[in-house]
Every structure is written in C-alpha cells, then in structure tokens.
PDB file of C-alpha atoms in Angstrom:
ATOM      1  CA  MET G   1       5.564  31.222  -7.199  1.00  0.00           C
ATOM      2  CA  ARG G   2       4.299  31.600  -3.866  1.00  0.00           C
ATOM      3  CA  ARG G   3       5.565  34.512  -1.653  1.00  0.00           C
ATOM      4  CA  ARG G   4       6.200  34.632   2.241  1.00  0.00           C
ATOM      5  CA  ALA G   5       6.464  37.851   4.200  1.00  0.00           C
ATOM      6  CA  ASN G   6       6.879  38.495   7.935  1.00  0.00           C
ATOM      7  CA  VAL G   7       3.970  40.204   9.352  1.00  0.00           C
ATOM      8  CA  GLU G   8       2.776  41.251  12.927  1.00  0.00           C
ATOM      9  CA  PHE G   9      -0.315  42.425  14.513  1.00  0.00           C
ATOM     10  CA  ALA G  10      -1.194  43.784  17.978  1.00  0.00           C
ATOM     11  CA  SER G  11      -3.025  41.452  20.482  1.00  0.00           C
ATOM     12  CA  GLY G  12      -4.510  42.158  24.036  1.00  0.00           C
ATOM     13  CA  GLN G  13      -5.016  45.384  26.059  1.00  0.00           C
ATOM     14  CA  ARG G  14      -1.332  46.170  26.018  1.00  0.00           C
ATOM     15  CA  GLY G  15      -0.959  45.817  22.275  1.00  0.00           C
ATOM     16  CA  GLU G  16       1.764  43.271  22.355  1.00  0.00           C
ATOM     17  CA  ARG G  17       2.782  42.050  19.040  1.00  0.00           C
ATOM     18  CA  CYS G  18       2.087  38.530  17.462  1.00  0.00           C
ATOM     19  CA  ARG G  19       4.482  37.695  14.872  1.00  0.00           C
ATOM     20  CA  GLY G  20       4.021  35.372  11.975  1.00  0.00           C
ATOM     21  CA  TRP G  21       4.335  34.642   8.207  1.00  0.00           C
ATOM     22  CA  LEU G  22       1.792  35.704   5.376  1.00  0.00           C
ATOM     23  CA  TYR G  23       1.839  33.253   2.501  1.00  0.00           C
ATOM     24  CA  GLU G  24       0.360  34.578  -0.632  1.00  0.00           C
ATOM     25  CA  PRO G  25      -0.088  32.326  -3.760  1.00  0.00           C
ATOM     26  CA  GLU G  26       0.434  33.202  -7.423  1.00  0.00           C
ATOM     27  CA  GLY G  27      -2.412  34.698  -9.135  1.00  0.00           C
ATOM     28  CA  ASN G  28      -4.989  37.561  -8.807  1.00  0.00           C
ATOM     29  CA  ARG G  29      -5.633  39.027  -5.396  1.00  0.00           C
ATOM     30  CA  PRO G  30      -7.925  38.767  -3.196  1.00  0.00           C
ATOM     31  CA  PHE G  31      -7.430  35.259  -2.016  1.00  0.00           C
ATOM     32  CA  PRO G  32      -9.123  33.193   0.533  1.00  0.00           C
ATOM     33  CA  VAL G  33      -7.033  33.026   3.760  1.00  0.00           C
ATOM     34  CA  ILE G  34      -6.404  30.190   6.197  1.00  0.00           C
ATOM     35  CA  VAL G  35      -5.342  31.513   9.681  1.00  0.00           C
ATOM     36  CA  MET G  36      -3.029  28.959  11.341  1.00  0.00           C
ATOM     37  CA  ALA G  37      -1.398  28.398  14.756  1.00  0.00           C
ATOM     38  CA  HIS G  38       0.285  25.562  16.763  1.00  0.00           C
ATOM     39  CA  GLY G  39      -0.666  23.497  19.791  1.00  0.00           C
ATOM     40  CA  LEU G  40       0.865  23.079  23.507  1.00  0.00           C
ATOM     41  CA  GLY G  41       4.211  24.972  23.437  1.00  0.00           C
ATOM     42  CA  GLY G  42       4.571  24.744  19.634  1.00  0.00           C
ATOM     43  CA  ILE G  43       5.664  27.435  17.452  1.00  0.00           C
ATOM     44  CA  LYS G  44       5.220  28.087  13.544  1.00  0.00           C
ATOM     45  CA  GLU G  45       8.594  26.586  12.720  1.00  0.00           C
ATOM     46  CA  MET G  46       7.378  23.070  13.915  1.00  0.00           C
ATOM     47  CA  ARG G  47       5.981  22.153  10.529  1.00  0.00           C
ATOM     48  CA  LEU G  48       3.261  24.714  10.117  1.00  0.00           C
ATOM     49  CA  ASP G  49       5.281  25.941   7.079  1.00  0.00           C
ATOM     50  CA  ALA G  50       4.999  22.651   5.408  1.00  0.00           C
ATOM     51  CA  PHE G  51       1.090  22.704   5.696  1.00  0.00           C
ATOM     52  CA  ALA G  52       1.017  26.327   4.715  1.00  0.00           C
ATOM     53  CA  GLU G  53       3.174  25.680   1.440  1.00  0.00           C
ATOM     54  CA  ARG G  54       0.654  23.008   0.355  1.00  0.00           C
ATOM     55  CA  PHE G  55      -2.219  25.208   0.865  1.00  0.00           C
ATOM     56  CA  SER G  56      -0.623  28.189  -0.773  1.00  0.00           C
ATOM     57  CA  ASP G  57       0.304  26.116  -3.588  1.00  0.00           C
ATOM     58  CA  ALA G  58      -3.344  25.236  -4.014  1.00  0.00           C
ATOM     59  CA  GLY G  59      -4.199  28.949  -4.328  1.00  0.00           C
ATOM     60  CA  TYR G  60      -4.967  29.927  -0.526  1.00  0.00           C
ATOM     61  CA  ALA G  61      -3.168  32.583   1.368  1.00  0.00           C
ATOM     62  CA  CYS G  62      -2.070  31.452   4.847  1.00  0.00           C
ATOM     63  CA  LEU G  63      -1.505  33.625   7.991  1.00  0.00           C
ATOM     64  CA  VAL G  64       0.766  31.579  10.384  1.00  0.00           C
ATOM     65  CA  PHE G  65       1.376  33.005  13.910  1.00  0.00           C
ATOM     66  CA  ASP G  66       2.931  32.458  17.228  1.00  0.00           C
ATOM     67  CA  TYR G  67       1.037  33.026  20.333  1.00  0.00           C
ATOM     68  CA  ARG G  68       2.170  35.854  22.735  1.00  0.00           C
ATOM     69  CA  ASN G  69       4.929  34.586  25.108  1.00  0.00           C
ATOM     70  CA  PHE G  70       6.018  31.962  22.575  1.00  0.00           C
ATOM     71  CA  GLY G  71       8.295  31.813  19.505  1.00  0.00           C
ATOM     72  CA  ALA G  72       8.734  35.088  17.763  1.00  0.00           C
ATOM     73  CA  SER G  73       5.917  37.006  19.380  1.00  0.00           C
ATOM     74  CA  GLU G  74       6.230  39.380  22.221  1.00  0.00           C
ATOM     75  CA  GLY G  75       4.948  38.875  25.793  1.00  0.00           C
ATOM     76  CA  ALA G  76       6.310  37.910  29.178  1.00  0.00           C
ATOM     77  CA  PRO G  77       6.792  35.874  31.056  1.00  0.00           C
ATOM     78  CA  ARG G  78       8.029  33.704  28.302  1.00  0.00           C
ATOM     79  CA  GLN G  79       6.532  30.209  27.838  1.00  0.00           C
ATOM     80  CA  LEU G  80       3.513  31.188  30.013  1.00  0.00           C
ATOM     81  CA  LEU G  81       0.387  29.731  28.335  1.00  0.00           C
ATOM     82  CA  ASP G  82      -2.572  31.661  29.021  1.00  0.00           C
ATOM     83  CA  ILE G  83      -5.626  29.974  27.529  1.00  0.00           C
ATOM     84  CA  GLY G  84      -7.832  33.226  27.487  1.00  0.00           C
ATOM     85  CA  LYS G  85      -4.973  35.268  25.785  1.00  0.00           C
ATOM     86  CA  GLN G  86      -4.314  32.530  23.182  1.00  0.00           C
ATOM     87  CA  LEU G  87      -7.964  32.782  22.273  1.00  0.00           C
ATOM     88  CA  GLU G  88      -7.632  36.541  22.082  1.00  0.00           C
ATOM     89  CA  ASP G  89      -4.710  36.132  19.732  1.00  0.00           C
ATOM     90  CA  TRP G  90      -6.998  33.896  17.556  1.00  0.00           C
ATOM     91  CA  SER G  91      -9.584  36.747  17.451  1.00  0.00           C
ATOM     92  CA  SER G  92      -6.668  39.353  16.685  1.00  0.00           C
ATOM     93  CA  ALA G  93      -5.404  37.250  13.929  1.00  0.00           C
ATOM     94  CA  ILE G  94      -8.691  36.944  12.165  1.00  0.00           C
ATOM     95  CA  ALA G  95      -9.298  40.748  12.563  1.00  0.00           C
ATOM     96  CA  PHE G  96      -5.829  41.287  11.034  1.00  0.00           C
ATOM     97  CA  ALA G  97      -6.602  38.898   8.113  1.00  0.00           C
ATOM     98  CA  GLN G  98      -9.908  40.510   7.286  1.00  0.00           C
ATOM     99  CA  GLN G  99      -8.109  43.972   7.249  1.00  0.00           C
ATOM    100  CA  GLN G 100      -5.739  43.052   4.581  1.00  0.00           C
ATOM    101  CA  PRO G 101      -6.623  44.135   1.025  1.00  0.00           C
ATOM    102  CA  SER G 102      -4.945  41.113  -0.590  1.00  0.00           C
ATOM    103  CA  LEU G 103      -7.261  38.716   1.284  1.00  0.00           C
ATOM    104  CA  MET G 104     -10.974  37.755   1.202  1.00  0.00           C
ATOM    105  CA  ARG G 105     -12.573  38.922   4.410  1.00  0.00           C
ATOM    106  CA  ASN G 106     -15.662  36.682   3.993  1.00  0.00           C
ATOM    107  CA  LYS G 107     -13.360  33.578   3.320  1.00  0.00           C
ATOM    108  CA  VAL G 108     -11.322  33.312   6.654  1.00  0.00           C
ATOM    109  CA  VAL G 109     -10.635  29.617   7.510  1.00  0.00           C
ATOM    110  CA  LEU G 110      -9.367  28.574  10.851  1.00  0.00           C
ATOM    111  CA  TRP G 111      -6.738  25.676  11.044  1.00  0.00           C
ATOM    112  CA  GLY G 112      -5.248  24.502  14.361  1.00  0.00           C
ATOM    113  CA  THR G 113      -3.432  21.523  15.530  1.00  0.00           C
ATOM    114  CA  SER G 114      -3.384  19.741  18.940  1.00  0.00           C
ATOM    115  CA  PHE G 115      -4.052  22.267  21.502  1.00  0.00           C
ATOM    116  CA  GLY G 116      -4.668  24.733  18.606  1.00  0.00           C
ATOM    117  CA  GLY G 117      -7.331  22.571  17.350  1.00  0.00           C
ATOM    118  CA  GLY G 118      -9.163  23.089  20.331  1.00  0.00           C
ATOM    119  CA  HIS G 119      -8.787  26.800  19.936  1.00  0.00           C
ATOM    120  CA  VAL G 120     -10.040  26.545  16.399  1.00  0.00           C
ATOM    121  CA  ILE G 121     -13.295  24.931  17.834  1.00  0.00           C
ATOM    122  CA  ALA G 122     -13.883  27.505  20.297  1.00  0.00           C
ATOM    123  CA  SER G 123     -12.902  30.409  18.079  1.00  0.00           C
ATOM    124  CA  ALA G 124     -15.197  29.276  15.192  1.00  0.00           C
ATOM    125  CA  ALA G 125     -18.119  28.979  17.662  1.00  0.00           C
ATOM    126  CA  ARG G 126     -17.466  32.447  18.974  1.00  0.00           C
ATOM    127  CA  ASP G 127     -17.026  34.041  15.388  1.00  0.00           C
ATOM    128  CA  GLN G 128     -19.901  33.153  13.323  1.00  0.00           C
ATOM    129  CA  LYS G 129     -18.102  35.043  10.352  1.00  0.00           C
ATOM    130  CA  VAL G 130     -15.619  32.296   9.981  1.00  0.00           C
ATOM    131  CA  ALA G 131     -16.130  30.595   6.779  1.00  0.00           C
ATOM    132  CA  ALA G 132     -14.639  27.225   7.656  1.00  0.00           C
ATOM    133  CA  ALA G 133     -12.262  25.328  10.233  1.00  0.00           C
ATOM    134  CA  ILE G 134      -9.964  22.533  10.251  1.00  0.00           C
ATOM    135  CA  ALA G 135      -9.125  20.994  13.692  1.00  0.00           C
ATOM    136  CA  GLN G 136      -6.315  18.622  13.317  1.00  0.00           C
ATOM    137  CA  CYS G 137      -5.742  15.904  16.098  1.00  0.00           C
ATOM    138  CA  PRO G 138      -7.607  18.494  18.356  1.00  0.00           C
ATOM    139  CA  PHE G 139      -7.401  18.704  22.111  1.00  0.00           C
ATOM    140  CA  THR G 140     -11.087  18.655  23.033  1.00  0.00           C
ATOM    141  CA  ASP G 141     -11.415  17.769  26.683  1.00  0.00           C
ATOM    142  CA  GLY G 142      -9.050  18.712  29.601  1.00  0.00           C
ATOM    143  CA  ILE G 143     -10.375  16.146  31.927  1.00  0.00           C
ATOM    144  CA  THR G 144      -9.981  13.205  29.658  1.00  0.00           C
ATOM    145  CA  SER G 145      -6.504  14.261  28.688  1.00  0.00           C
ATOM    146  CA  ALA G 146      -5.720  14.399  32.375  1.00  0.00           C
ATOM    147  CA  ILE G 147      -6.973  10.878  32.905  1.00  0.00           C
ATOM    148  CA  ALA G 148      -5.070   9.657  29.919  1.00  0.00           C
ATOM    149  CA  MET G 149      -1.879  10.928  31.365  1.00  0.00           C
ATOM    150  CA  ASP G 150       0.596   8.488  33.272  1.00  0.00           C
ATOM    151  CA  LEU G 151       0.018   8.571  36.940  1.00  0.00           C
ATOM    152  CA  ARG G 152       3.462   9.109  38.147  1.00  0.00           C
ATOM    153  CA  SER G 153       3.953  12.052  35.676  1.00  0.00           C
ATOM    154  CA  SER G 154       0.546  13.582  36.704  1.00  0.00           C
ATOM    155  CA  LEU G 155       1.672  13.654  40.374  1.00  0.00           C
ATOM    156  CA  LYS G 156       4.931  15.175  39.829  1.00  0.00           C
ATOM    157  CA  VAL G 157       3.463  17.753  37.366  1.00  0.00           C
ATOM    158  CA  THR G 158       0.498  18.597  39.561  1.00  0.00           C
ATOM    159  CA  ALA G 159       2.987  19.179  42.538  1.00  0.00           C
ATOM    160  CA  MET G 160       5.031  21.564  40.392  1.00  0.00           C
ATOM    161  CA  ALA G 161       1.800  23.278  39.065  1.00  0.00           C
ATOM    162  CA  MET G 162       0.671  24.082  42.704  1.00  0.00           C
ATOM    163  CA  VAL G 163       4.249  25.543  43.472  1.00  0.00           C
ATOM    164  CA  ASP G 164       4.110  27.711  40.382  1.00  0.00           C
ATOM    165  CA  LEU G 165       0.672  29.080  41.123  1.00  0.00           C
ATOM    166  CA  LEU G 166       1.842  30.138  44.531  1.00  0.00           C
ATOM    167  CA  ARG G 167       4.912  31.673  42.972  1.00  0.00           C
ATOM    168  CA  GLY G 168       2.681  33.680  40.547  1.00  0.00           C
ATOM    169  CA  LEU G 169       0.742  34.944  43.470  1.00  0.00           C
ATOM    170  CA  VAL G 170       3.824  36.694  44.810  1.00  0.00           C
ATOM    171  CA  GLY G 171       5.131  37.841  41.589  1.00  0.00           C
ATOM    172  CA  MET G 172       7.915  35.437  41.229  1.00  0.00           C
ATOM    173  CA  THR G 173       9.269  34.040  38.007  1.00  0.00           C
ATOM    174  CA  PRO G 174       7.415  30.836  36.700  1.00  0.00           C
ATOM    175  CA  LEU G 175       8.421  27.443  37.626  1.00  0.00           C
ATOM    176  CA  MET G 176       9.042  25.779  34.223  1.00  0.00           C
ATOM    177  CA  VAL G 177       7.847  22.026  33.645  1.00  0.00           C
ATOM    178  CA  ALA G 178       8.814  20.111  30.469  1.00  0.00           C
ATOM    179  CA  THR G 179       6.336  20.139  27.660  1.00  0.00           C
ATOM    180  CA  SER G 180       7.315  16.541  26.587  1.00  0.00           C
ATOM    181  CA  GLY G 181       9.472  14.091  28.277  1.00  0.00           C
ATOM    182  CA  PRO G 182      10.229  10.255  28.651  1.00  0.00           C
ATOM    183  CA  PRO G 183       7.549   8.210  30.313  1.00  0.00           C
ATOM    184  CA  HIS G 184       7.035   8.598  33.885  1.00  0.00           C
ATOM    185  CA  SER G 185       9.029  11.917  33.984  1.00  0.00           C
ATOM    186  CA  ALA G 186       7.937  15.191  35.058  1.00  0.00           C
ATOM    187  CA  ALA G 187       6.587  16.544  31.797  1.00  0.00           C
ATOM    188  CA  LEU G 188       3.149  17.405  30.384  1.00  0.00           C
ATOM    189  CA  MET G 189       3.365  14.669  27.478  1.00  0.00           C
ATOM    190  CA  THR G 190       4.937  11.570  28.584  1.00  0.00           C
ATOM    191  CA  ALA G 191       3.194   8.719  26.491  1.00  0.00           C
ATOM    192  CA  PRO G 192       5.645   6.477  24.839  1.00  0.00           C
ATOM    193  CA  GLY G 193       6.886   8.038  21.689  1.00  0.00           C
ATOM    194  CA  ALA G 194       5.425  11.521  22.427  1.00  0.00           C
ATOM    195  CA  HIS G 195       8.825  13.241  23.529  1.00  0.00           C
ATOM    196  CA  ASP G 196      10.579  11.958  20.300  1.00  0.00           C
ATOM    197  CA  GLY G 197       7.536  12.697  18.267  1.00  0.00           C
ATOM    198  CA  TYR G 198       7.222  16.307  19.419  1.00  0.00           C
ATOM    199  CA  LEU G 199      10.890  17.043  19.173  1.00  0.00           C
ATOM    200  CA  ALA G 200      11.072  15.685  15.744  1.00  0.00           C
ATOM    201  CA  LEU G 201       8.922  18.733  14.649  1.00  0.00           C
ATOM    202  CA  VAL G 202      11.698  21.219  15.535  1.00  0.00           C
ATOM    203  CA  PRO G 203      13.896  21.904  12.512  1.00  0.00           C
ATOM    204  CA  SER G 204      17.385  20.730  13.099  1.00  0.00           C
ATOM    205  CA  GLY G 205      19.698  23.353  14.669  1.00  0.00           C
ATOM    206  CA  PHE G 206      16.802  25.680  15.698  1.00  0.00           C
ATOM    207  CA  SER G 207      16.574  27.043  19.162  1.00  0.00           C
ATOM    208  CA  PHE G 208      13.567  25.911  20.832  1.00  0.00           C
ATOM    209  CA  SER G 209      12.334  25.749  24.513  1.00  0.00           C
ATOM    210  CA  ASN G 210      10.625  22.348  25.557  1.00  0.00           C
ATOM    211  CA  HIS G 211       9.172  24.111  28.609  1.00  0.00           C
ATOM    212  CA  VAL G 212       5.914  25.868  29.771  1.00  0.00           C
ATOM    213  CA  ALA G 213       5.001  27.496  32.881  1.00  0.00           C
ATOM    214  CA  ALA G 214       3.820  24.653  35.181  1.00  0.00           C
ATOM    215  CA  ARG G 215       0.623  26.313  36.389  1.00  0.00           C
ATOM    216  CA  PHE G 216      -0.851  25.394  32.870  1.00  0.00           C
ATOM    217  CA  ALA G 217      -1.360  21.787  34.239  1.00  0.00           C
ATOM    218  CA  VAL G 218      -4.117  23.080  36.527  1.00  0.00           C
ATOM    219  CA  ASN G 219      -5.687  25.459  34.096  1.00  0.00           C
ATOM    220  CA  ILE G 220      -5.844  22.712  31.359  1.00  0.00           C
ATOM    221  CA  LEU G 221      -8.443  20.964  33.401  1.00  0.00           C
ATOM    222  CA  ARG G 222     -11.029  23.494  33.069  1.00  0.00           C
ATOM    223  CA  TYR G 223     -10.642  23.839  29.268  1.00  0.00           C
ATOM    224  CA  ARG G 224     -13.164  21.701  27.308  1.00  0.00           C
ATOM    225  CA  PRO G 225     -13.418  23.348  23.802  1.00  0.00           C
ATOM    226  CA  GLY G 226     -14.940  20.206  22.450  1.00  0.00           C
ATOM    227  CA  ARG G 227     -18.240  21.434  24.090  1.00  0.00           C
ATOM    228  CA  TRP G 228     -18.315  24.417  21.755  1.00  0.00           C
ATOM    229  CA  ALA G 229     -18.505  22.026  18.671  1.00  0.00           C
ATOM    230  CA  ALA G 230     -22.215  22.210  18.781  1.00  0.00           C
ATOM    231  CA  LYS G 231     -22.284  25.981  18.212  1.00  0.00           C
ATOM    232  CA  VAL G 232     -19.920  25.950  15.150  1.00  0.00           C
ATOM    233  CA  SER G 233     -22.223  26.836  12.314  1.00  0.00           C
ATOM    234  CA  CYS G 234     -19.661  26.783   9.564  1.00  0.00           C
ATOM    235  CA  PRO G 235     -18.204  23.587   7.910  1.00  0.00           C
ATOM    236  CA  ILE G 236     -15.531  21.985  10.141  1.00  0.00           C
ATOM    237  CA  LEU G 237     -13.313  19.087   9.415  1.00  0.00           C
ATOM    238  CA  PHE G 238     -12.070  16.943  12.436  1.00  0.00           C
ATOM    239  CA  CYS G 239      -8.807  15.063  11.522  1.00  0.00           C
ATOM    240  CA  ILE G 240      -8.717  12.362  14.266  1.00  0.00           C
ATOM    241  CA  CYS G 241      -5.840   9.970  14.832  1.00  0.00           C
ATOM    242  CA  GLU G 242      -7.201   6.797  16.322  1.00  0.00           C
ATOM    243  CA  THR G 243      -4.073   5.921  18.438  1.00  0.00           C
ATOM    244  CA  ASP G 244      -3.801   9.380  19.849  1.00  0.00           C
ATOM    245  CA  SER G 245      -2.107   9.259  23.172  1.00  0.00           C
ATOM    246  CA  VAL G 246      -2.093  12.904  23.823  1.00  0.00           C
ATOM    247  CA  ALA G 247      -5.533  14.131  22.731  1.00  0.00           C
ATOM    248  CA  PRO G 248      -7.766  10.941  22.999  1.00  0.00           C
ATOM    249  CA  ALA G 249      -9.997  10.167  19.936  1.00  0.00           C
ATOM    250  CA  GLY G 250     -13.132   8.992  21.826  1.00  0.00           C
ATOM    251  CA  PRO G 251     -14.093  12.222  23.103  1.00  0.00           C
ATOM    252  CA  THR G 252     -13.156  14.150  19.990  1.00  0.00           C
ATOM    253  CA  ARG G 253     -15.514  11.773  17.910  1.00  0.00           C
ATOM    254  CA  ARG G 254     -18.380  12.409  20.426  1.00  0.00           C
ATOM    255  CA  TYR G 255     -18.063  16.072  20.134  1.00  0.00           C
ATOM    256  CA  ALA G 256     -17.567  16.019  16.349  1.00  0.00           C
ATOM    257  CA  LYS G 257     -20.783  14.515  15.915  1.00  0.00           C
ATOM    258  CA  LYS G 258     -22.431  17.532  17.502  1.00  0.00           C
ATOM    259  CA  ALA G 259     -21.148  19.920  15.001  1.00  0.00           C
ATOM    260  CA  PRO G 260     -23.970  20.675  12.588  1.00  0.00           C
ATOM    261  CA  ARG G 261     -21.800  20.779   9.589  1.00  0.00           C
ATOM    262  CA  GLY G 262     -18.942  18.614  10.987  1.00  0.00           C
ATOM    263  CA  GLU G 263     -16.922  16.171   8.978  1.00  0.00           C
ATOM    264  CA  VAL G 264     -14.675  13.571  10.241  1.00  0.00           C
ATOM    265  CA  ARG G 265     -11.529  11.943   8.923  1.00  0.00           C
ATOM    266  CA  LEU G 266      -9.790   9.129  10.971  1.00  0.00           C
ATOM    267  CA  TYR G 267      -6.224   8.027  10.854  1.00  0.00           C
ATOM    268  CA  ARG G 268      -4.498   4.984  12.135  1.00  0.00           C
ATOM    269  CA  ASP G 269      -1.672   7.299  13.274  1.00  0.00           C
ATOM    270  CA  GLY G 270      -0.330   8.710  16.423  1.00  0.00           C
ATOM    271  CA  HIS G 271      -0.802  12.244  17.630  1.00  0.00           C
ATOM    272  CA  PHE G 272       2.755  13.182  16.143  1.00  0.00           C
ATOM    273  CA  ASP G 273       2.703  11.098  13.106  1.00  0.00           C
ATOM    274  CA  ILE G 274       0.632  13.245  10.844  1.00  0.00           C
ATOM    275  CA  TYR G 275       2.910  16.084  10.463  1.00  0.00           C
ATOM    276  CA  ILE G 276       5.651  14.116   8.408  1.00  0.00           C
ATOM    277  CA  GLY G 277       6.008  11.458   5.750  1.00  0.00           C
ATOM    278  CA  GLU G 278       3.024   9.478   4.401  1.00  0.00           C
ATOM    279  CA  ALA G 279       0.770  10.436   7.027  1.00  0.00           C
ATOM    280  CA  PHE G 280       1.237  14.061   6.465  1.00  0.00           C
ATOM    281  CA  GLU G 281       0.565  13.489   2.719  1.00  0.00           C
ATOM    282  CA  ARG G 282      -2.637  11.688   3.711  1.00  0.00           C
ATOM    283  CA  VAL G 283      -3.964  14.370   5.999  1.00  0.00           C
ATOM    284  CA  VAL G 284      -3.077  17.409   4.019  1.00  0.00           C
ATOM    285  CA  ALA G 285      -4.861  15.767   0.860  1.00  0.00           C
ATOM    286  CA  ASP G 286      -7.928  15.405   2.972  1.00  0.00           C
ATOM    287  CA  GLN G 287      -7.778  18.949   4.082  1.00  0.00           C
ATOM    288  CA  LEU G 288      -7.293  20.233   0.664  1.00  0.00           C
ATOM    289  CA  ASP G 289     -10.297  18.341  -0.663  1.00  0.00           C
ATOM    290  CA  PHE G 290     -12.412  19.827   2.227  1.00  0.00           C
ATOM    291  CA  LEU G 291     -11.003  23.362   1.337  1.00  0.00           C
ATOM    292  CA  LYS G 292     -11.919  23.003  -2.380  1.00  0.00           C
ATOM    293  CA  ARG G 293     -15.361  21.850  -1.592  1.00  0.00           C
ATOM    294  CA  HIS G 294     -16.218  24.509   0.985  1.00  0.00           C
ATOM    295  CA  ILE G 295     -13.993  27.351   0.058  1.00  0.00           C
ATOM    296  CA  PRO G 296     -13.875  27.425  -3.764  1.00  0.00           C
ATOM    297  CA  LEU G 297     -11.055  29.767  -5.131  1.00  0.00           C
ATOM    298  CA  LYS G 298     -13.555  31.407  -7.350  1.00  0.00           C
ATOM    299  CA  GLY G 299     -17.096  32.775  -6.894  1.00  0.00           C
TER     300      GLY G 299
END
C-alpha cells in the first residue's frame, strides 16, 4: 500500500518553507520520483492527489508541493504570485527530491498543469539533469493568453493590476483580483465554464481563496515559457486540450514541435475537464504510458 507523508523544504534567500506531500509506493527503495505542482492560484488539494495516487500505485514516488505564498506553504503577502519565485520553488523541490535516500536522484520527473505546465517547460530547460517532464494543458505564452481573454474582463483586470502595482511600490497590501469568475467579470479566467470548472477542483468543504494579487495580470504578459521548449533535452510529454479556452492549444502545439524529444497527446476536452471523470482516465493513462517507456522502474 502506498504511503503519504507531510514534508517541507526551504526555498529562496529567506529560507521560507514550501510544504507538500511525499508519496512512496510499495516495493524496494529507491524509487523514481515525480515532482508535481499546480497552476494559477492552484494548490495541491485541487486534484493533484488523484494524479499522485495513480502514479504511486504504478511504482513512482511523487513529491507534491504548494508554491510559497499559497496553500500550506509559508510566504507573504499571501496569494502573491511571483513567477521568479515559483521557478525557484521548482528548483528547490528538485534539489530536495535528489537529496532523499528513498528516491533516485537520476530519475527525477517534472509534472505541472496549466500555469505549472509552463513552469515545467522552463525548469526542464534550465536543469539538464531532469530525466523527463509532463506538461498538462500548459500555459505557454502570456501574450496569446491575454488576447484570448474577454475584452471587458481584460480592461477591468488591467486597471486593477495597475492600482496594485502602485500599492506595491508604497508598501501597501495587495489589491486582490478573482482568479476565476463569471463571463465579463473582473477575474483572470472568465471564459464560459472556466469559473465552475476551476472551483470544481476544490474539495467540498475545503477552505480556499479564489484570488491572487492583481499585479500578476501585468507580469504574465512577459512570461512565455513555451519558448524554452527547444532547449528541453529530456523526453517531454505535452497533453494539450484542443478546446482549451485558458491556455490556447495553437501556440502550445507550435512550441511542442520545437522540443527535440517532445511528444504530443491531444484531447477534445476543455482546460478543466481533464482533472475528473473519463477525461482524467484518458490523460493519466497516456502519462503512465509515457513514464513506463522513458522512466522504467528497473534498470
């Protein structure tokens, strides 16, 4: 039977603690390990456990963590999404996994979804020791995602972002914007179905903040992790939703072609569909097939 333990590791110059879960399967140690984290404003309780349980049942250990400022991890202000710090958290998580005697330091796999999928592409390009990577419905291009955003929502969020940037300059608390919301509302994800799809990932009765600091809406434009795909030397699986209204499929397919050892799986599903039900079963089966081919449990 698989085991799950609470773990934590330091990240950043201040040594703030990222907290997460370490899943270990049955069998003899050491195990290959999959390092996993969520997307925009997401935390590990939002269905990452479902993926980790499948992977650990197949023989892979999983390190699932929350970024600083989110979920169970330390950091302030809360809900402030700093792209640089999140990439730093990925590096810290990889280093932590490589230091564990129960895990194979030469078989570290990165798995990220949505905004975390973009981080996986960037992190795998930066760390050539990563053995493989899986980018699920990945955010790959800030400009194209901004263009895909509803105009009324975009104008409202941009105004809030500018105010929040000014507040940050004078040391005031962040102005929060909703991560998801109804169409045309002041929220980062307002495509039809996005609000319900995002909140459906939160366990019933679980306390969760559907907000991030608004300044993120400006910073996201400069973030184009898909451009790193050409520098990813390890095998990387792109799981792309063809009707994705949050992370458009077109740019991701173009970036994926540039990955030297890239593989692509397409799904006729929306951005939030593949976390649950039949779509979840399809995508996790493809990911396990990829893992078994590239990260065998023996040898």
